[in-house]
Coordinates of C-alpha atoms in Angstrom, one line a residue:
Chain G
M1 CA -5.8 -29.5 49.3
G2 CA -8.5 -31.1 47.1
K3 CA -8.4 -34.3 45.2
T4 CA -8.4 -35.3 41.6
M5 CA -11.0 -37.9 40.3
A6 CA -8.3 -40.6 40.5
E7 CA -7.4 -39.7 44.1
K8 CA -11.1 -39.7 45.0
I9 CA -12.1 -43.0 43.5
L10 CA -9.0 -44.8 44.9
S11 CA -9.6 -43.2 48.3
K12 CA -13.2 -44.4 48.3
K13 CA -12.4 -47.9 47.2
S14 CA -9.5 -48.3 49.7
N15 CA -11.2 -46.5 52.7
T16 CA -8.2 -44.2 53.0
S17 CA -7.5 -40.6 52.1
A18 CA -5.2 -41.3 49.2
K19 CA -3.0 -38.8 47.5
A20 CA -0.8 -39.1 44.4
G21 CA 2.2 -41.3 45.1
D22 CA 0.5 -43.3 47.9
L23 CA 0.2 -47.1 47.5
V24 CA -3.3 -48.4 48.4
V25 CA -5.1 -51.8 48.4
A26 CA -8.5 -51.2 46.9
Q27 CA -11.7 -53.2 46.4
V28 CA -12.3 -53.7 42.7
D29 CA -15.9 -53.3 41.4
L30 CA -15.4 -55.3 38.2
A31 CA -12.6 -57.5 36.7
M32 CA -12.6 -58.3 33.0
G33 CA -10.5 -60.7 30.9
Q34 CA -10.5 -61.5 27.2
D35 CA -9.3 -64.5 25.2
G36 CA -5.7 -63.3 24.7
T37 CA -5.2 -63.0 28.5
T38 CA -7.7 -65.1 30.4
P39 CA -6.4 -68.6 29.6
L40 CA -3.1 -67.5 31.2
A41 CA -5.1 -66.0 34.1
I42 CA -6.9 -69.3 34.6
R43 CA -3.6 -71.1 34.7
S44 CA -2.3 -68.6 37.3
F45 CA -5.5 -68.9 39.3
E46 CA -5.1 -72.7 39.5
E47 CA -1.3 -72.4 40.3
M48 CA -2.2 -70.0 43.1
G49 CA -4.6 -72.5 44.6
G50 CA -7.7 -70.6 43.7
K51 CA -10.8 -72.5 45.0
G52 CA -13.4 -70.0 44.1
V53 CA -14.0 -66.4 42.9
F54 CA -14.6 -63.5 45.2
D55 CA -17.9 -62.6 43.4
P56 CA -19.1 -64.3 40.2
D57 CA -21.2 -61.2 39.3
R58 CA -18.2 -59.0 39.3
I59 CA -16.1 -61.0 36.8
I60 CA -16.6 -60.8 33.1
L61 CA -15.0 -62.9 30.4
V62 CA -15.1 -62.1 26.7
I63 CA -14.1 -64.0 23.6
D64 CA -13.4 -61.3 21.1
H65 CA -9.8 -61.1 20.0
N66 CA -9.6 -64.3 18.0
A67 CA -13.2 -65.1 17.4
P68 CA -14.5 -67.2 15.8
S69 CA -11.5 -69.4 16.4
P70 CA -9.2 -69.8 13.4
L71 CA -7.2 -72.8 14.8
E72 CA -7.8 -75.8 17.0
M73 CA -5.2 -74.5 19.5
V74 CA -7.2 -71.4 19.9
S75 CA -10.4 -73.4 20.3
R76 CA -8.9 -75.2 23.2
L77 CA -8.0 -71.9 24.9
H78 CA -11.5 -70.6 24.3
D79 CA -12.9 -73.8 25.9
S80 CA -10.8 -73.3 29.0
M81 CA -12.6 -70.0 29.4
R82 CA -16.0 -71.6 28.8
N83 CA -15.2 -74.3 31.4
F84 CA -14.0 -71.7 33.9
S85 CA -17.2 -69.7 33.4
Q86 CA -19.4 -72.7 33.9
K87 CA -17.5 -73.9 37.0
Y88 CA -17.6 -70.6 38.9
G89 CA -20.7 -69.1 37.4
V90 CA -18.9 -66.2 35.9
K91 CA -20.5 -64.3 33.0
L92 CA -18.9 -65.1 29.6
F93 CA -19.6 -63.2 26.3
D94 CA -18.9 -65.8 23.6
V95 CA -18.0 -65.4 19.9
G96 CA -20.1 -62.7 18.1
C97 CA -21.2 -60.7 21.2
G98 CA -18.6 -58.0 20.5
V99 CA -15.5 -56.3 21.8
C100 CA -15.0 -56.5 25.5
H101 CA -14.7 -52.7 26.1
E102 CA -17.9 -52.1 24.2
L103 CA -19.8 -54.8 26.1
M104 CA -18.5 -53.5 29.5
V105 CA -20.1 -50.1 28.9
A106 CA -23.1 -50.9 26.6
Q107 CA -24.4 -53.8 28.6
G108 CA -24.6 -51.6 31.7
L109 CA -21.9 -53.3 33.6
V110 CA -19.7 -50.3 34.4
V111 CA -21.1 -47.2 36.2
P112 CA -19.6 -43.9 37.1
G113 CA -17.3 -44.0 40.2
D114 CA -16.4 -47.6 39.7
L115 CA -12.9 -49.1 40.0
V116 CA -12.4 -51.6 37.2
I117 CA -9.4 -53.7 36.2
G118 CA -9.2 -55.6 33.0
A119 CA -6.5 -57.9 31.5
D120 CA -6.4 -55.7 28.4
S121 CA -4.6 -52.4 28.1
H122 CA -7.6 -50.6 26.6
T123 CA -9.6 -51.1 29.8
C124 CA -9.0 -47.4 30.3
T125 CA -11.9 -46.9 27.9
Y126 CA -14.5 -46.7 30.8
G127 CA -12.8 -43.5 32.0
A128 CA -15.3 -41.9 29.6
L129 CA -18.1 -42.8 32.1
G130 CA -16.1 -41.5 35.0
A131 CA -14.9 -44.9 36.2
F132 CA -11.2 -45.4 37.2
S133 CA -10.4 -48.3 34.9
T134 CA -7.0 -49.7 34.0
G135 CA -5.2 -52.6 32.4
V136 CA -3.4 -55.3 34.3
G137 CA -1.7 -58.6 33.4
S138 CA -3.1 -62.1 33.6
T139 CA -1.7 -63.0 37.0
E140 CA -3.1 -59.9 38.6
L141 CA -6.5 -60.7 37.1
A142 CA -6.2 -64.1 38.7
A143 CA -5.4 -62.5 42.1
V144 CA -8.4 -60.2 41.8
M145 CA -10.7 -63.1 40.8
I146 CA -9.6 -64.8 44.0
G147 CA -9.6 -61.9 46.5
G148 CA -11.4 -59.0 44.8
K149 CA -8.6 -56.6 45.7
L150 CA -5.5 -55.1 44.1
W151 CA -2.7 -52.7 45.0
F152 CA -2.5 -49.5 43.2
K153 CA 0.0 -46.6 43.1
V154 CA -2.2 -43.5 43.1
P155 CA -1.3 -41.6 40.0
E156 CA -0.6 -37.9 39.5
T157 CA -3.1 -36.3 37.0
I158 CA -2.7 -34.2 33.9
K159 CA -5.6 -32.0 33.2
V160 CA -6.5 -31.7 29.5
N161 CA -8.8 -28.8 28.4
L162 CA -10.2 -29.3 24.9
V163 CA -11.5 -25.9 23.9
G164 CA -13.2 -24.5 20.8
Q165 CA -15.5 -26.4 18.5
L166 CA -14.7 -29.4 16.2
P167 CA -15.1 -28.4 12.6
P168 CA -17.3 -30.6 10.3
G169 CA -15.5 -33.8 9.2
V170 CA -13.2 -33.8 12.3
F171 CA -14.0 -36.2 15.1
S172 CA -13.0 -37.3 18.6
K173 CA -10.5 -39.7 17.0
D174 CA -8.7 -36.8 15.4
V175 CA -8.6 -35.0 18.8
I176 CA -7.0 -38.0 20.6
L177 CA -4.5 -38.7 17.7
H178 CA -3.5 -35.0 17.8
L179 CA -3.0 -35.2 21.6
A180 CA -1.0 -38.4 21.2
G181 CA 1.3 -36.5 18.8
K182 CA 1.7 -33.7 21.3
L183 CA 2.3 -35.8 24.4
G184 CA 4.3 -38.7 22.9
A185 CA 4.0 -42.4 23.6
D186 CA 5.2 -41.9 27.2
G187 CA 3.9 -38.4 27.8
A188 CA 1.6 -39.5 30.6
T189 CA 3.3 -42.7 31.9
Y190 CA 2.2 -43.6 35.4
R191 CA -0.3 -40.7 35.3
S192 CA -4.1 -40.3 35.0
L193 CA -5.7 -37.9 32.4
E194 CA -8.8 -35.8 33.2
F195 CA -10.6 -34.3 30.2
Y196 CA -12.6 -31.1 30.3
G197 CA -13.8 -28.3 28.0
P198 CA -16.5 -27.5 25.5
V199 CA -15.3 -30.1 23.0
I200 CA -15.8 -32.9 25.5
D201 CA -19.2 -31.4 26.6
N202 CA -20.4 -31.5 23.0
L203 CA -19.4 -35.0 22.3
E204 CA -21.8 -37.9 22.7
V205 CA -20.8 -40.6 25.2
E206 CA -19.8 -43.1 22.4
E207 CA -17.5 -40.5 20.9
R208 CA -15.9 -39.8 24.3
L209 CA -15.2 -43.5 24.6
T210 CA -12.7 -43.1 21.7
I211 CA -10.8 -40.5 23.6
S212 CA -10.5 -42.5 26.9
N213 CA -9.7 -45.6 24.9
M214 CA -6.5 -44.2 23.7
A215 CA -5.2 -42.8 27.0
V216 CA -2.9 -45.8 27.3
E217 CA -1.3 -44.8 24.0
V218 CA 0.4 -41.9 25.8
G219 CA 1.2 -44.2 28.7
A220 CA -1.7 -43.1 31.0
K221 CA -3.1 -45.4 33.6
T222 CA -6.6 -44.1 32.9
G223 CA -8.4 -41.3 31.0
L224 CA -11.2 -39.8 33.0
I225 CA -14.1 -37.7 31.8
P226 CA -16.4 -36.2 34.6
P227 CA -19.9 -37.6 34.1
D228 CA -22.4 -35.0 32.9
E229 CA -26.2 -35.3 32.3
K230 CA -25.5 -37.1 29.0
T231 CA -23.4 -39.7 30.8
I232 CA -25.8 -40.2 33.6
A233 CA -28.8 -40.6 31.2
W234 CA -26.7 -43.0 29.0
V235 CA -25.8 -45.2 31.9
K236 CA -29.3 -45.2 33.4
Q237 CA -30.6 -46.4 30.1
R238 CA -28.3 -49.5 30.2
S239 CA -27.7 -50.3 33.9
K240 CA -29.9 -51.1 36.9
R241 CA -27.0 -50.4 39.3
E242 CA -27.1 -47.5 41.7
F243 CA -24.2 -45.1 41.4
E244 CA -22.7 -42.0 42.6
P245 CA -20.6 -40.0 40.2
V246 CA -17.2 -38.8 41.4
Y247 CA -15.8 -35.3 40.5
A248 CA -12.5 -33.6 41.2
D249 CA -12.4 -30.9 43.8
S250 CA -12.0 -27.4 42.5
D251 CA -8.7 -27.1 44.4
A252 CA -7.3 -30.5 43.2
H253 CA -3.6 -30.6 42.4
Y254 CA -2.7 -31.3 38.7
I255 CA 0.9 -32.1 37.8
D256 CA 0.3 -30.4 34.4
T257 CA -2.5 -28.7 32.5
I258 CA -2.7 -28.9 28.7
T259 CA -5.1 -26.8 26.7
L260 CA -5.8 -27.6 23.0
D261 CA -7.9 -25.4 20.8
C262 CA -9.7 -27.8 18.4
S263 CA -11.5 -25.2 16.3
S264 CA -8.9 -25.4 13.5
L265 CA -8.1 -29.1 13.8
S266 CA -7.9 -31.1 10.6
P267 CA -8.3 -34.8 10.2
Q268 CA -5.3 -36.5 11.8
I269 CA -3.3 -39.5 10.7
A270 CA -0.8 -41.6 12.8
L271 CA 2.0 -42.7 10.5
P272 CA 3.7 -46.1 10.7
H273 CA 4.9 -47.5 13.1
R274 CA 4.1 -45.1 15.9
V275 CA 0.9 -43.8 17.4
D276 CA 2.6 -40.6 18.3
Q277 CA 3.9 -39.9 14.8
V278 CA 0.9 -37.9 13.9
S279 CA 0.4 -35.6 10.9
S280 CA -2.7 -33.7 9.7
V281 CA -4.1 -35.0 6.4
E282 CA -3.0 -31.9 4.5
E283 CA 0.6 -32.2 5.7
I284 CA 0.9 -35.6 4.0
N285 CA 1.9 -34.2 0.6
Q286 CA 2.7 -37.4 -1.1
E287 CA 0.1 -39.9 -2.4
I288 CA -0.2 -42.9 -0.2
P289 CA -2.0 -45.8 -2.0
I290 CA -3.8 -48.2 0.3
Q291 CA -4.5 -51.8 -0.1
E292 CA -6.7 -52.4 3.0
A293 CA -9.1 -50.2 5.0
F294 CA -10.3 -51.4 8.4
L295 CA -13.2 -49.9 10.3
G296 CA -13.9 -51.2 13.8
T297 CA -12.3 -52.0 17.2
C298 CA -12.8 -50.8 20.8
T299 CA -11.7 -47.3 19.5
N300 CA -14.1 -46.9 16.6
G301 CA -16.5 -49.8 15.9
R302 CA -19.6 -48.0 17.2
A303 CA -22.9 -47.0 15.6
K304 CA -21.8 -43.4 14.8
D305 CA -18.6 -44.7 13.2
I306 CA -20.4 -47.1 10.9
E307 CA -23.0 -44.5 10.1
V308 CA -20.5 -41.9 8.9
A309 CA -18.7 -44.5 6.8
A310 CA -22.1 -45.5 5.2
R311 CA -22.9 -41.9 4.6
I312 CA -19.7 -41.4 2.7
L313 CA -20.0 -44.6 0.7
T314 CA -23.7 -44.6 -0.2
G315 CA -24.2 -44.9 -3.9
K316 CA -20.5 -45.1 -4.6
K317 CA -17.9 -47.8 -5.2
I318 CA -14.6 -48.2 -3.3
D319 CA -11.4 -48.4 -5.3
P320 CA -11.2 -51.9 -6.6
R321 CA -7.6 -52.3 -5.3
V322 CA -8.8 -51.8 -1.7
R323 CA -10.1 -54.5 0.7
L324 CA -12.5 -52.6 3.1
I325 CA -13.2 -54.7 6.2
V326 CA -15.8 -53.6 8.8
A327 CA -16.1 -55.2 12.3
P328 CA -18.9 -53.8 14.4
A329 CA -18.0 -53.5 18.0
S330 CA -21.0 -55.5 19.2
R331 CA -24.0 -57.6 18.0
E332 CA -26.4 -54.8 18.9
I333 CA -24.4 -52.3 16.8
F334 CA -24.3 -54.8 13.9
M335 CA -28.1 -55.2 14.2
Q336 CA -28.6 -51.4 14.3
A337 CA -26.4 -51.1 11.2
V338 CA -28.5 -53.7 9.4
K339 CA -31.8 -52.0 10.2
A340 CA -30.5 -48.6 9.3
G341 CA -29.3 -49.7 5.9
W342 CA -25.6 -48.9 6.7
V343 CA -24.6 -52.5 6.1
E344 CA -26.3 -52.5 2.7
A345 CA -24.6 -49.2 1.7
I346 CA -21.2 -50.4 2.7
V347 CA -21.5 -53.8 1.1
E348 CA -22.9 -52.4 -2.1
A349 CA -19.9 -50.0 -2.2
G350 CA -17.6 -53.0 -2.1
G351 CA -16.9 -53.4 1.6
T352 CA -17.3 -56.6 3.7
F353 CA -18.3 -57.3 7.3
V354 CA -16.6 -59.7 9.8
T355 CA -17.8 -61.0 13.2
P356 CA -18.5 -58.4 15.8
G357 CA -15.3 -58.3 17.9
C358 CA -11.7 -57.1 17.4
G359 CA -11.5 -58.0 13.7
P360 CA -8.0 -57.8 12.2
C361 CA -6.6 -55.3 14.8
V362 CA -4.3 -57.8 16.6
G363 CA -3.0 -59.7 13.6
T364 CA -4.5 -63.1 14.3
H365 CA -7.2 -63.4 11.6
Q366 CA -9.8 -61.8 9.4
G367 CA -7.6 -59.5 7.3
V368 CA -3.8 -59.9 7.8
P369 CA -2.2 -57.5 5.3
G370 CA 0.2 -58.6 2.6
D371 CA 3.9 -57.6 2.1
G372 CA 4.4 -53.9 1.5
W373 CA 0.6 -53.1 1.9
N374 CA -0.5 -49.8 3.4
V375 CA -3.5 -50.2 5.7
I376 CA -5.7 -47.3 6.9
S377 CA -7.4 -48.3 10.1
T378 CA -9.6 -46.9 12.9
A379 CA -7.7 -48.9 15.5
N380 CA -5.6 -47.5 18.3
R381 CA -2.2 -49.1 17.4
N382 CA 0.0 -49.1 14.3
F383 CA 3.1 -50.9 15.6
K384 CA 5.2 -52.8 13.1
G385 CA 3.7 -56.3 12.8
R386 CA 0.6 -55.4 14.8
M387 CA -1.8 -56.7 12.2
G388 CA 0.2 -59.9 11.7
N389 CA 2.7 -58.9 9.0
N390 CA 5.8 -56.9 9.8
Q391 CA 6.2 -56.0 6.1
A392 CA 2.9 -53.9 6.2
F393 CA 2.5 -50.3 7.1
I394 CA -0.5 -49.2 9.3
Y395 CA -1.9 -45.7 9.3
L396 CA -4.5 -44.7 11.8
G397 CA -7.4 -42.3 11.3
S398 CA -11.1 -41.6 12.0
P399 CA -13.9 -43.7 10.5
A400 CA -14.6 -40.9 8.0
T401 CA -11.0 -40.9 6.9
V402 CA -11.0 -44.6 6.5
A403 CA -14.1 -44.5 4.3
A404 CA -12.9 -41.6 2.2
S405 CA -9.5 -43.4 1.7
A406 CA -11.3 -46.7 0.7
L407 CA -13.2 -44.7 -2.0
E408 CA -10.1 -43.0 -3.4
G409 CA -7.7 -45.9 -3.0
K410 CA -5.3 -43.6 -1.2
I411 CA -5.2 -41.7 2.1
A412 CA -7.8 -39.1 1.7
D413 CA -9.4 -36.1 3.4
P414 CA -13.0 -37.0 4.3
R415 CA -14.2 -33.4 4.7
K416 CA -15.2 -33.0 1.0
Y417 CA -17.7 -35.8 1.5
L418 CA -19.3 -34.4 4.6
E419 CA -20.0 -30.8 3.7
G420 CA -23.5 -29.4 3.9
Chain M
M1 CA 20.6 -61.6 45.0
I2 CA 23.4 -61.0 42.5
L3 CA 22.8 -61.6 38.8
R4 CA 25.4 -61.6 36.0
G5 CA 24.9 -61.5 32.2
K6 CA 25.5 -59.8 28.9
S7 CA 23.5 -56.9 27.6
H8 CA 21.2 -56.9 24.6
K9 CA 20.6 -53.2 23.7
F10 CA 17.4 -51.7 22.4
G11 CA 16.0 -48.2 21.9
D12 CA 13.0 -46.3 23.2
D13 CA 9.3 -47.3 23.2
I14 CA 9.8 -51.1 22.7
N15 CA 6.2 -52.3 22.8
T16 CA 4.9 -55.6 23.9
D17 CA 3.8 -56.5 20.3
Y18 CA 7.6 -56.4 19.5
I19 CA 8.4 -58.4 22.5
I20 CA 5.9 -61.1 21.5
S21 CA 3.7 -60.7 18.5
G22 CA -0.1 -61.2 18.8
K23 CA 0.0 -63.7 15.9
Y24 CA 1.9 -66.1 18.2
K25 CA 0.7 -65.3 21.7
F26 CA -3.0 -66.0 21.0
K27 CA -2.3 -69.6 20.0
T28 CA -0.6 -71.1 23.0
L29 CA 0.4 -70.9 26.7
D30 CA 3.7 -72.7 25.9
M31 CA 6.2 -70.0 26.8
N32 CA 9.1 -72.1 25.4
E33 CA 7.4 -72.0 22.0
L34 CA 6.7 -68.2 22.3
A35 CA 10.4 -67.7 23.4
K36 CA 11.5 -68.5 19.8
H37 CA 9.7 -65.4 18.5
V38 CA 10.7 -62.9 21.1
M39 CA 11.7 -59.5 19.5
E40 CA 11.3 -61.2 16.1
D41 CA 9.8 -58.1 14.3
I42 CA 12.7 -55.9 15.3
D43 CA 15.6 -58.3 15.8
P44 CA 15.0 -61.6 14.0
N45 CA 18.1 -63.3 15.5
F46 CA 17.4 -62.4 19.1
Y47 CA 16.4 -65.9 20.3
Q48 CA 19.7 -67.3 18.9
K49 CA 21.8 -64.7 20.5
V50 CA 20.5 -64.8 24.1
K51 CA 22.4 -66.9 26.7
P52 CA 20.7 -67.8 30.0
G53 CA 21.0 -64.9 32.5
D54 CA 21.4 -62.2 29.9
F55 CA 19.8 -58.7 30.2
V56 CA 17.7 -56.6 27.9
V57 CA 18.9 -53.0 28.1
A58 CA 16.6 -50.3 26.7
G59 CA 15.7 -46.6 26.6
K60 CA 12.5 -45.1 27.8
N61 CA 9.0 -46.5 28.0
F62 CA 10.0 -50.2 27.6
G63 CA 7.0 -52.5 27.3
C64 CA 4.4 -50.0 26.2
G65 CA 1.2 -51.1 24.5
S66 CA -0.7 -54.3 25.1
S67 CA -1.1 -55.7 28.7
R68 CA 0.0 -59.2 27.6
E69 CA 1.8 -60.9 30.4
Q70 CA 3.2 -63.3 27.7
A71 CA 5.8 -60.5 27.1
P72 CA 7.8 -60.8 30.3
R73 CA 7.1 -64.6 30.5
A74 CA 8.4 -65.2 27.0
L75 CA 11.5 -63.0 27.8
L76 CA 12.1 -65.2 30.8
A77 CA 11.6 -68.4 28.8
C78 CA 14.2 -67.4 26.3
G79 CA 16.8 -66.8 29.0
I80 CA 16.5 -63.1 29.9
R81 CA 16.8 -62.6 33.6
G82 CA 16.1 -58.9 33.8
V83 CA 15.4 -55.7 31.9
L84 CA 17.2 -52.4 32.6
A85 CA 15.5 -49.4 31.1
E86 CA 15.4 -45.6 31.5
S87 CA 11.6 -46.0 32.2
F88 CA 8.9 -48.7 31.9
A89 CA 5.3 -48.7 30.7
R90 CA 3.3 -49.4 33.9
I91 CA 1.5 -52.6 33.0
F92 CA 4.7 -54.3 31.7
F93 CA 6.6 -53.2 34.9
R94 CA 3.9 -54.8 37.1
N95 CA 3.7 -57.9 34.9
A96 CA 7.5 -58.3 34.9
I97 CA 7.7 -58.3 38.7
N98 CA 4.7 -60.5 39.0
C99 CA 6.4 -63.1 36.8
G100 CA 9.7 -62.9 38.6
L101 CA 11.5 -60.9 35.8
V102 CA 13.8 -58.3 37.2
A103 CA 12.9 -54.8 35.9
L104 CA 15.0 -51.9 37.1
E105 CA 15.0 -48.2 36.1
C106 CA 18.4 -46.7 35.6
D107 CA 20.5 -44.6 33.3
T108 CA 21.2 -47.0 30.4
S109 CA 23.0 -44.6 28.2
K110 CA 26.4 -45.9 29.1
I111 CA 25.6 -49.6 28.5
E112 CA 26.3 -50.9 25.0
E113 CA 25.5 -54.2 23.2
G114 CA 27.3 -57.2 24.6
E115 CA 28.8 -55.6 27.8
Q116 CA 29.0 -57.7 30.9
L117 CA 26.6 -56.6 33.7
E118 CA 26.2 -57.4 37.4
V119 CA 22.9 -56.5 39.2
D120 CA 22.6 -56.4 42.9
L121 CA 18.8 -56.4 43.5
V122 CA 18.8 -55.8 47.2
Q123 CA 21.3 -52.9 47.0
G124 CA 19.7 -51.6 43.8
V125 CA 23.0 -51.3 42.0
V126 CA 24.0 -52.2 38.4
K127 CA 27.7 -52.7 37.6
N128 CA 28.9 -52.5 34.1
L129 CA 31.8 -55.0 34.4
T130 CA 33.1 -54.3 30.9
R131 CA 33.6 -50.5 31.7
E132 CA 34.1 -50.9 35.5
E133 CA 31.3 -48.4 36.1
T134 CA 28.6 -48.4 38.8
I135 CA 25.1 -47.3 37.9
P136 CA 22.5 -46.5 40.6
T137 CA 18.9 -47.6 40.1
Q138 CA 15.5 -46.2 41.1
P139 CA 14.3 -48.0 44.2
M140 CA 11.4 -50.3 43.6
P141 CA 8.2 -50.0 45.8
P142 CA 8.6 -52.5 48.7
V143 CA 5.5 -54.4 47.7
M144 CA 7.1 -55.2 44.4
L145 CA 10.4 -56.2 45.9
D146 CA 8.6 -58.6 48.3
I147 CA 6.8 -60.2 45.3
L148 CA 10.0 -60.3 43.2
K149 CA 12.0 -61.9 46.1
E150 CA 9.4 -64.8 46.2
G151 CA 9.9 -65.3 42.4
G152 CA 6.6 -63.7 41.4
L153 CA 3.0 -63.2 42.3
V154 CA 1.9 -66.9 41.9
E155 CA 4.7 -68.0 44.3
Y156 CA 3.8 -65.2 46.7
F157 CA 0.1 -66.1 46.7
K158 CA 1.0 -69.8 47.2
K159 CA 3.0 -68.9 50.3
H160 CA 1.0 -66.0 51.8
G161 CA -2.5 -66.3 50.2
S162 CA -2.8 -62.6 49.5
F163 CA -0.9 -59.5 48.5
P164 CA 1.9 -58.2 50.7
D165 CA 0.9 -55.6 53.3
L166 CA 1.6 -52.0 52.3

């Protein structure tokens, strides 16, 4: 019997022949922590008696969730990360560098075939490069920083075939929201996803990142996309590391296979307060006025995302009752957006930019909504209170949907702005 | 290890943002401070209601969402000794055990708010003392039971210097 991508990567990293259900101890290629989880990991590291790190080049720390610091207490926690980085020679991306999951891939740190853990649930994003990557807690990050190893239960895998062709105005975000609606918030718990099909083949790498990013929203441990020529060229442009892509065997065992035809897919919206409560934009037959529109995050803060918003907003003005906030996923993307004129188009339309990083996604700063507000966001979560106010309502959609909604002051279908 | 306490009942898909909101957890590592805000967005009086040793009882996919370890740690700090659920999201499940918070999968449909429970961790049995019913639990991987018995991963590492053998 052949092996899935998850079984193969975990076998390779544990020097065993691992099958779904086995427990293995595996060597981790990279370990990542951000400012919401690393200060606690540092405390656990010290409590565990950590005297050094297993390999300073394989540990990456990022200050992105609450950056720049809004409070003195947060500044102290950030300083604990800076001190740790200096003491052990660990790489730290400080305020303004961008979102951890964008930096991990765009800075050439992760390569196909890697096993990566991160103290952030959206670590599954690097599955788009064919790396087995998954979220862990702070104390497990501490244990990996000390010893470089972690135990894993080898997951069963669900194969997802995305067939057909995406219509104009419909994006990878719509695909993954639609899948979340089909599978439910626990539809892939303890499992790995493997994505195949012409829809995946036709997506650029940065669009595939959006799909793998949201694997955790259906409970999955990781969301793997087999590396193709595009992936390999993309990684080689960014990384000096040698790598060997890992593919599933043709006779691998899948616990389930799901096929979705995307040819007639419409823009999708996740309704408050559940990521799996998904509706197509036409099915929303009431007018939903919005007070805030947010474009950014590890899901959709990349160049193509800002470009499509700029294309929709050029020469127009957003509804004056809407606050449109844009957080580029990295400094490089921000610079690209400046040079290409996207920043000018969005700012002239009435939008505003905040520091590259997580922006208002986690409810700590930079755009906490008011009572009763509806927010349309490109993020991956719309839980009650997620953006810092449990009296607000968060809707999720693609960057094009967010831009169109900002223009109209209500949840809107972006397709009419993208024809021809 | 026998634990006794009262149940606090919740539904399906209780995410870690509900357990402890991002607006609090990014500010401090003081779990006693975070404990005051546990479950605040869905049950504002939760902190006042909990007595030391109590259990959270929930439906499926408890602890989904963010990887924040502050979620099980803040539950412990407010007095919760364990969580019984139909199923857990995987990161929360690992974090709970690593922090020494008991997390057991079992049929929770016959446990209501305020009922007295007794949990035998080694035997893997939950007793609903109010209804005089016994509920079997899903066995935990031995690696997790070893960590839990030491009180969590920090304690385990202090004593053994590495993960348990598989």
